[in-house]
PDB file of C-alpha atoms and ligand atoms in Angstrom:
ATOM      1  CA  MET A   1     -79.000  26.329  32.625  1.00  0.00           C
ATOM      2  CA  PRO A   2     -82.071  25.965  34.880  1.00  0.00           C
ATOM      3  CA  ASN A   3     -81.594  24.140  38.162  1.00  0.00           C
ATOM      4  CA  PRO A   4     -82.600  20.477  37.976  1.00  0.00           C
ATOM      5  CA  LEU A   5     -85.797  20.043  39.936  1.00  0.00           C
ATOM      6  CA  ILE A   6     -85.609  16.707  41.674  1.00  0.00           C
ATOM      7  CA  TYR A   7     -88.803  16.384  43.688  1.00  0.00           C
ATOM      8  CA  ARG A   8     -91.895  18.499  44.232  1.00  0.00           C
ATOM      9  CA  VAL A   9     -94.844  18.068  46.588  1.00  0.00           C
ATOM     10  CA  GLN A  10     -97.908  20.136  47.413  1.00  0.00           C
ATOM     11  CA  ILE A  11     -99.274  20.792  50.899  1.00  0.00           C
ATOM     12  CA  ASN A  12    -102.403  22.946  50.978  1.00  0.00           C
ATOM     13  CA  GLN A  13    -101.521  25.980  48.831  1.00  0.00           C
ATOM     14  CA  ALA A  14     -97.728  25.587  49.051  1.00  0.00           C
ATOM     15  CA  THR A  15     -95.251  23.621  46.966  1.00  0.00           C
ATOM     16  CA  ILE A  16     -92.115  22.211  48.546  1.00  0.00           C
ATOM     17  CA  GLU A  17     -89.336  21.600  46.052  1.00  0.00           C
ATOM     18  CA  LEU A  18     -85.935  19.911  46.158  1.00  0.00           C
ATOM     19  CA  ILE A  19     -83.501  21.442  43.695  1.00  0.00           C
ATOM     20  CA  GLU A  20     -79.818  20.752  43.137  1.00  0.00           C
ATOM     21  CA  GLY A  21     -78.095  24.124  42.876  1.00  0.00           C
ATOM     22  CA  ASP A  22     -76.487  27.217  44.371  1.00  0.00           C
ATOM     23  CA  ILE A  23     -78.545  29.147  46.909  1.00  0.00           C
ATOM     24  CA  THR A  24     -76.949  32.507  46.069  1.00  0.00           C
ATOM     25  CA  LYS A  25     -78.566  32.408  42.603  1.00  0.00           C
ATOM     26  CA  GLN A  26     -82.146  31.907  43.782  1.00  0.00           C
ATOM     27  CA  THR A  27     -84.909  34.385  42.925  1.00  0.00           C
ATOM     28  CA  THR A  28     -87.234  33.579  45.837  1.00  0.00           C
ATOM     29  CA  ASP A  29     -88.262  36.532  48.058  1.00  0.00           C
ATOM     30  CA  ALA A  30     -85.807  35.287  50.698  1.00  0.00           C
ATOM     31  CA  ILE A  31     -82.861  32.926  50.905  1.00  0.00           C
ATOM     32  CA  VAL A  32     -81.790  31.396  54.212  1.00  0.00           C
ATOM     33  CA  ASN A  33     -78.144  31.524  55.263  1.00  0.00           C
ATOM     34  CA  ALA A  34     -76.489  28.749  57.305  1.00  0.00           C
ATOM     35  CA  ALA A  35     -74.905  31.366  59.554  1.00  0.00           C
ATOM     36  CA  ASN A  36     -72.857  31.100  62.737  1.00  0.00           C
ATOM     37  CA  ALA A  37     -73.761  32.788  66.026  1.00  0.00           C
ATOM     38  CA  SER A  38     -71.592  35.852  65.381  1.00  0.00           C
ATOM     39  CA  LEU A  39     -73.468  36.667  62.122  1.00  0.00           C
ATOM     40  CA  LEU A  40     -70.149  38.066  60.892  1.00  0.00           C
ATOM     41  CA  GLY A  41     -69.679  35.701  57.953  1.00  0.00           C
ATOM     42  CA  GLY A  42     -67.843  32.399  57.580  1.00  0.00           C
ATOM     43  CA  GLY A  43     -67.224  29.639  55.058  1.00  0.00           C
ATOM     44  CA  GLY A  44     -69.612  27.478  53.040  1.00  0.00           C
ATOM     45  CA  VAL A  45     -73.033  28.966  52.316  1.00  0.00           C
ATOM     46  CA  ASP A  46     -72.312  31.936  54.592  1.00  0.00           C
ATOM     47  CA  GLY A  47     -69.177  32.979  52.685  1.00  0.00           C
ATOM     48  CA  ALA A  48     -70.905  32.502  49.319  1.00  0.00           C
ATOM     49  CA  ILE A  49     -73.902  34.638  50.387  1.00  0.00           C
ATOM     50  CA  HIS A  50     -71.727  37.448  51.750  1.00  0.00           C
ATOM     51  CA  ARG A  51     -69.592  37.469  48.563  1.00  0.00           C
ATOM     52  CA  ALA A  52     -72.667  37.594  46.333  1.00  0.00           C
ATOM     53  CA  ALA A  53     -74.565  40.169  48.434  1.00  0.00           C
ATOM     54  CA  GLY A  54     -71.610  42.563  48.803  1.00  0.00           C
ATOM     55  CA  SER A  55     -70.129  44.333  51.824  1.00  0.00           C
ATOM     56  CA  GLU A  56     -73.350  46.111  52.783  1.00  0.00           C
ATOM     57  CA  LEU A  57     -74.661  42.788  54.066  1.00  0.00           C
ATOM     58  CA  LEU A  58     -71.843  42.519  56.628  1.00  0.00           C
ATOM     59  CA  ALA A  59     -72.437  46.150  57.606  1.00  0.00           C
ATOM     60  CA  GLU A  60     -76.033  45.221  58.469  1.00  0.00           C
ATOM     61  CA  THR A  61     -75.281  41.920  60.213  1.00  0.00           C
ATOM     62  CA  ARG A  62     -72.723  43.729  62.415  1.00  0.00           C
ATOM     63  CA  THR A  63     -75.601  45.750  63.886  1.00  0.00           C
ATOM     64  CA  LEU A  64     -77.610  42.655  64.943  1.00  0.00           C
ATOM     65  CA  GLY A  65     -75.600  41.537  67.988  1.00  0.00           C
ATOM     66  CA  GLY A  66     -75.291  37.903  66.899  1.00  0.00           C
ATOM     67  CA  CYS A  67     -77.918  35.165  67.046  1.00  0.00           C
ATOM     68  CA  GLN A  68     -78.503  32.155  69.284  1.00  0.00           C
ATOM     69  CA  THR A  69     -78.359  28.584  68.056  1.00  0.00           C
ATOM     70  CA  GLY A  70     -81.793  27.526  66.805  1.00  0.00           C
ATOM     71  CA  ASP A  71     -82.843  31.119  66.116  1.00  0.00           C
ATOM     72  CA  ALA A  72     -82.722  33.371  63.027  1.00  0.00           C
ATOM     73  CA  LYS A  73     -82.483  37.062  62.088  1.00  0.00           C
ATOM     74  CA  ILE A  74     -83.456  38.873  58.892  1.00  0.00           C
ATOM     75  CA  THR A  75     -81.588  41.401  56.729  1.00  0.00           C
ATOM     76  CA  ARG A  76     -81.964  42.855  53.264  1.00  0.00           C
ATOM     77  CA  GLY A  77     -80.450  40.969  50.315  1.00  0.00           C
ATOM     78  CA  TYR A  78     -78.445  43.838  48.760  1.00  0.00           C
ATOM     79  CA  LYS A  79     -76.860  42.580  45.485  1.00  0.00           C
ATOM     80  CA  LEU A  80     -78.630  39.226  45.638  1.00  0.00           C
ATOM     81  CA  LYS A  81     -81.727  38.565  43.540  1.00  0.00           C
ATOM     82  CA  ALA A  82     -83.534  37.680  46.777  1.00  0.00           C
ATOM     83  CA  LYS A  83     -84.890  40.744  48.595  1.00  0.00           C
ATOM     84  CA  PHE A  84     -84.146  39.295  52.052  1.00  0.00           C
ATOM     85  CA  VAL A  85     -81.605  37.030  53.719  1.00  0.00           C
ATOM     86  CA  ILE A  86     -82.689  35.104  56.802  1.00  0.00           C
ATOM     87  CA  HIS A  87     -79.626  34.153  58.835  1.00  0.00           C
ATOM     88  CA  GLY A  88     -80.361  30.916  60.674  1.00  0.00           C
ATOM     89  CA  VAL A  89     -77.925  29.432  63.172  1.00  0.00           C
ATOM     90  CA  GLY A  90     -77.995  25.640  63.172  1.00  0.00           C
ATOM     91  CA  PRO A  91     -76.429  23.467  65.875  1.00  0.00           C
ATOM     92  CA  ILE A  92     -73.021  21.788  65.747  1.00  0.00           C
ATOM     93  CA  TYR A  93     -73.774  18.054  65.487  1.00  0.00           C
ATOM     94  CA  GLN A  94     -73.661  15.772  68.518  1.00  0.00           C
ATOM     95  CA  ALA A  95     -74.822  12.188  68.104  1.00  0.00           C
ATOM     96  CA  HIS A  96     -77.906  11.006  70.060  1.00  0.00           C
ATOM     97  CA  ASN A  97     -78.549  14.473  71.468  1.00  0.00           C
ATOM     98  CA  THR A  98     -82.212  15.507  71.419  1.00  0.00           C
ATOM     99  CA  LEU A  99     -81.388  19.162  72.153  1.00  0.00           C
ATOM    100  CA  VAL A 100     -79.406  19.333  68.921  1.00  0.00           C
ATOM    101  CA  GLN A 101     -82.322  17.756  67.006  1.00  0.00           C
ATOM    102  CA  GLN A 102     -84.702  20.342  68.513  1.00  0.00           C
ATOM    103  CA  GLN A 103     -82.333  23.185  67.666  1.00  0.00           C
ATOM    104  CA  LEU A 104     -82.129  22.043  64.037  1.00  0.00           C
ATOM    105  CA  ALA A 105     -85.950  21.926  63.753  1.00  0.00           C
ATOM    106  CA  SER A 106     -86.143  25.288  65.524  1.00  0.00           C
ATOM    107  CA  VAL A 107     -83.892  27.099  63.053  1.00  0.00           C
ATOM    108  CA  TYR A 108     -86.202  26.088  60.183  1.00  0.00           C
ATOM    109  CA  ARG A 109     -89.324  27.022  62.151  1.00  0.00           C
ATOM    110  CA  ARG A 110     -87.927  30.420  63.269  1.00  0.00           C
ATOM    111  CA  SER A 111     -86.853  31.154  59.684  1.00  0.00           C
ATOM    112  CA  MET A 112     -90.386  30.434  58.460  1.00  0.00           C
ATOM    113  CA  GLU A 113     -91.884  32.606  61.234  1.00  0.00           C
ATOM    114  CA  LEU A 114     -89.615  35.531  60.387  1.00  0.00           C
ATOM    115  CA  ALA A 115     -90.363  35.115  56.704  1.00  0.00           C
ATOM    116  CA  GLU A 116     -94.114  35.118  57.267  1.00  0.00           C
ATOM    117  CA  ALA A 117     -93.895  38.166  59.536  1.00  0.00           C
ATOM    118  CA  ASN A 118     -92.145  40.009  56.684  1.00  0.00           C
ATOM    119  CA  GLY A 119     -94.663  39.091  53.982  1.00  0.00           C
ATOM    120  CA  ILE A 120     -92.326  36.606  52.290  1.00  0.00           C
ATOM    121  CA  ARG A 121     -94.181  33.984  50.228  1.00  0.00           C
ATOM    122  CA  THR A 122     -91.281  32.200  48.525  1.00  0.00           C
ATOM    123  CA  ILE A 123     -88.155  31.061  50.355  1.00  0.00           C
ATOM    124  CA  SER A 124     -85.053  28.940  49.688  1.00  0.00           C
ATOM    125  CA  PHE A 125     -83.211  26.933  52.344  1.00  0.00           C
ATOM    126  CA  PRO A 126     -79.787  25.285  52.224  1.00  0.00           C
ATOM    127  CA  SER A 127     -79.127  22.075  54.121  1.00  0.00           C
ATOM    128  CA  ILE A 128     -78.336  23.794  57.429  1.00  0.00           C
ATOM    129  CA  SER A 129     -75.656  22.291  59.735  1.00  0.00           C
ATOM    130  CA  THR A 130     -74.598  19.571  57.267  1.00  0.00           C
ATOM    131  CA  GLY A 131     -71.321  21.216  56.188  1.00  0.00           C
ATOM    132  CA  ALA A 132     -68.828  22.611  58.684  1.00  0.00           C
ATOM    133  CA  TYR A 133     -71.249  21.834  61.558  1.00  0.00           C
ATOM    134  CA  GLY A 134     -71.011  18.112  60.797  1.00  0.00           C
ATOM    135  CA  TYR A 135     -74.685  17.017  60.915  1.00  0.00           C
ATOM    136  CA  PRO A 136     -75.042  13.819  58.838  1.00  0.00           C
ATOM    137  CA  VAL A 137     -77.383  14.605  55.921  1.00  0.00           C
ATOM    138  CA  GLU A 138     -79.311  11.342  56.527  1.00  0.00           C
ATOM    139  CA  GLU A 139     -80.247  12.602  60.011  1.00  0.00           C
ATOM    140  CA  ALA A 140     -80.712  16.280  59.131  1.00  0.00           C
ATOM    141  CA  ALA A 141     -82.931  15.825  56.045  1.00  0.00           C
ATOM    142  CA  PRO A 142     -86.029  14.350  57.788  1.00  0.00           C
ATOM    143  CA  ILE A 143     -85.788  16.936  60.601  1.00  0.00           C
ATOM    144  CA  ALA A 144     -85.510  19.831  58.144  1.00  0.00           C
ATOM    145  CA  LEU A 145     -88.341  18.587  55.931  1.00  0.00           C
ATOM    146  CA  LYS A 146     -90.660  17.791  58.817  1.00  0.00           C
ATOM    147  CA  ALA A 147     -90.124  21.221  60.416  1.00  0.00           C
ATOM    148  CA  VAL A 148     -91.017  22.981  57.154  1.00  0.00           C
ATOM    149  CA  ILE A 149     -93.949  20.663  56.398  1.00  0.00           C
ATOM    150  CA  ASP A 150     -95.401  21.113  59.917  1.00  0.00           C
ATOM    151  CA  TYR A 151     -95.151  24.870  59.444  1.00  0.00           C
ATOM    152  CA  VAL A 152     -96.942  25.006  56.096  1.00  0.00           C
ATOM    153  CA  ILE A 153     -99.664  22.697  57.399  1.00  0.00           C
ATOM    154  CA  GLN A 154    -100.388  25.217  60.152  1.00  0.00           C
ATOM    155  CA  HIS A 155     -99.841  28.508  58.253  1.00  0.00           C
ATOM    156  CA  ASN A 156    -101.207  29.693  54.922  1.00  0.00           C
ATOM    157  CA  GLY A 157     -98.665  32.375  53.996  1.00  0.00           C
ATOM    158  CA  PHE A 158     -96.312  30.448  51.711  1.00  0.00           C
ATOM    159  CA  GLU A 159     -96.516  29.684  47.978  1.00  0.00           C
ATOM    160  CA  ARG A 160     -93.200  27.940  47.567  1.00  0.00           C
ATOM    161  CA  VAL A 161     -90.471  26.566  49.824  1.00  0.00           C
ATOM    162  CA  ALA A 162     -87.348  25.321  48.013  1.00  0.00           C
ATOM    163  CA  PHE A 163     -84.441  23.337  49.409  1.00  0.00           C
ATOM    164  CA  ILE A 164     -81.374  24.213  47.326  1.00  0.00           C
ATOM    165  CA  LEU A 165     -78.990  21.317  47.695  1.00  0.00           C
ATOM    166  CA  PHE A 166     -75.354  21.535  46.750  1.00  0.00           C
ATOM    167  CA  ASN A 167     -74.683  18.152  45.176  1.00  0.00           C
ATOM    168  CA  GLU A 168     -76.379  15.045  43.882  1.00  0.00           C
ATOM    169  CA  GLN A 169     -75.792  12.970  47.009  1.00  0.00           C
ATOM    170  CA  ILE A 170     -77.374  15.543  49.340  1.00  0.00           C
ATOM    171  CA  THR A 171     -80.280  16.003  46.919  1.00  0.00           C
ATOM    172  CA  GLU A 172     -80.935  12.270  46.734  1.00  0.00           C
ATOM    173  CA  THR A 173     -80.863  11.961  50.511  1.00  0.00           C
ATOM    174  CA  TYR A 174     -83.471  14.736  50.826  1.00  0.00           C
ATOM    175  CA  ALA A 175     -85.573  13.152  48.042  1.00  0.00           C
ATOM    176  CA  HIS A 176     -85.558   9.836  49.898  1.00  0.00           C
ATOM    177  CA  ALA A 177     -86.584  11.514  53.182  1.00  0.00           C
ATOM    178  CA  LEU A 178     -89.376  13.465  51.456  1.00  0.00           C
ATOM    179  CA  ALA A 179     -90.676  10.329  49.738  1.00  0.00           C
ATOM    180  CA  GLN A 180     -90.800   8.592  53.149  1.00  0.00           C
ATOM    181  CA  LEU A 181     -92.767  11.484  54.675  1.00  0.00           C
ATOM    182  CA  ALA A 182     -95.147  11.533  51.689  1.00  0.00           C
ATOM    183  CA  LYS A 183     -95.793   7.818  52.244  1.00  0.00           C
ATOM    184  CA  LEU A 184     -96.546   8.396  55.927  1.00  0.00           C
ATOM    185  CA  TYR A 185     -98.940  11.309  55.269  1.00  0.00           C
ATOM    186  CA  PRO A 186    -100.557  10.618  51.865  1.00  0.00           C
ATOM    187  CA  ASP A 187    -103.649  12.706  52.667  1.00  0.00           C
ATOM    188  CA  ILE A 188    -101.570  15.788  53.433  1.00  0.00           C
ATOM    189  CA  ILE A 189     -98.553  15.582  51.119  1.00  0.00           C
ATOM    190  CA  LYS A 190     -99.383  15.293  47.405  1.00  0.00           C
ATOM    191  CA  VAL A 191     -96.460  14.260  45.209  1.00  0.00           C
ATOM    192  CA  LEU A 192     -96.539  16.336  41.973  1.00  0.00           C
TER     193      LEU A 192
HETATM  194  P1  ADP B   1     -73.062  24.698  58.429  1.00  0.00           P
HETATM  195  O1  ADP B   1     -71.970  25.470  59.126  1.00  0.00           O
HETATM  196  O2  ADP B   1     -74.447  25.064  58.934  1.00  0.00           O
HETATM  197  O3  ADP B   1     -72.795  23.221  58.426  1.00  0.00           O
HETATM  198  P2  ADP B   1     -72.154  25.023  55.651  1.00  0.00           P
HETATM  199  O4  ADP B   1     -72.268  26.271  54.838  1.00  0.00           O
HETATM  200  O5  ADP B   1     -70.768  24.586  56.021  1.00  0.00           O
HETATM  201  O6  ADP B   1     -73.086  25.249  56.936  1.00  0.00           O
HETATM  202  O7  ADP B   1     -72.860  23.810  54.887  1.00  0.00           O
HETATM  203  C1  ADP B   1     -74.250  23.620  54.811  1.00  0.00           C
HETATM  204  C2  ADP B   1     -74.584  22.908  53.514  1.00  0.00           C
HETATM  205  O8  ADP B   1     -74.606  23.840  52.434  1.00  0.00           O
HETATM  206  C3  ADP B   1     -73.620  21.821  53.070  1.00  0.00           C
HETATM  207  O9  ADP B   1     -74.410  20.739  52.619  1.00  0.00           O
HETATM  208  C4  ADP B   1     -72.856  22.454  51.903  1.00  0.00           C
HETATM  209  O10 ADP B   1     -72.460  21.490  50.961  1.00  0.00           O
HETATM  210  C5  ADP B   1     -73.917  23.335  51.311  1.00  0.00           C
HETATM  211  N1  ADP B   1     -73.458  24.493  50.500  1.00  0.00           N
HETATM  212  C6  ADP B   1     -72.260  25.108  50.472  1.00  0.00           C
HETATM  213  N2  ADP B   1     -72.288  26.163  49.605  1.00  0.00           N
HETATM  214  C7  ADP B   1     -73.550  26.219  49.075  1.00  0.00           C
HETATM  215  C8  ADP B   1     -74.239  27.047  48.143  1.00  0.00           C
HETATM  216  N3  ADP B   1     -73.627  28.076  47.538  1.00  0.00           N
HETATM  217  N4  ADP B   1     -75.556  26.777  47.862  1.00  0.00           N
HETATM  218  C9  ADP B   1     -76.201  25.756  48.468  1.00  0.00           C
HETATM  219  N5  ADP B   1     -75.616  24.943  49.358  1.00  0.00           N
HETATM  220  C10 ADP B   1     -74.310  25.155  49.660  1.00  0.00           C
END
């Protein structure tokens, strides 16, 4: 069954899509992992990606020496349909903490930078930090969307950026945040 597409907008040459689904099944050039700083696997998205990619993925991430919060590193995708995995390390939530907000925006921006540097034109993101790391989806969604939108406004390399959201509630929260941003910037964000 195809993934239900919930919301789609266009910014310059790129579409940004919200889809309810499983990130391990995506066929974009890259998928982004909600990794932890060790890059040695974990639960949630991380566990699902490592299971689907096979043990060669862990063999490669072991060579990377970890990753700082707010940063990202790239590997091959092995048994995944996606050619690359970008391992982004989001922050553990702390209320009213601007550093944590900046780190969440940074992990999306660094993932986009790494993708562009590797010729990736289509990419799928999960909702980073909103599982085990406790970031409320209502707070994370506008930060995630704005970081990606700011990037595609300034760079021409992307055709498609998808947010693959794990359940209906998360998807609706992202759809609401994207609709708000589209209202604020009607000349830039075209709702399709
Ligand atoms: P973090 O440690 O960054 O919070 P998690 O993996 O615990 O990362 O959760 C991030 C988000 O990903 C949560 O919203 C969770 O529901 C969702 N999620 C878990 N598994 C998948 C999957 N296979 N595909 C897409 N999203 C997933």
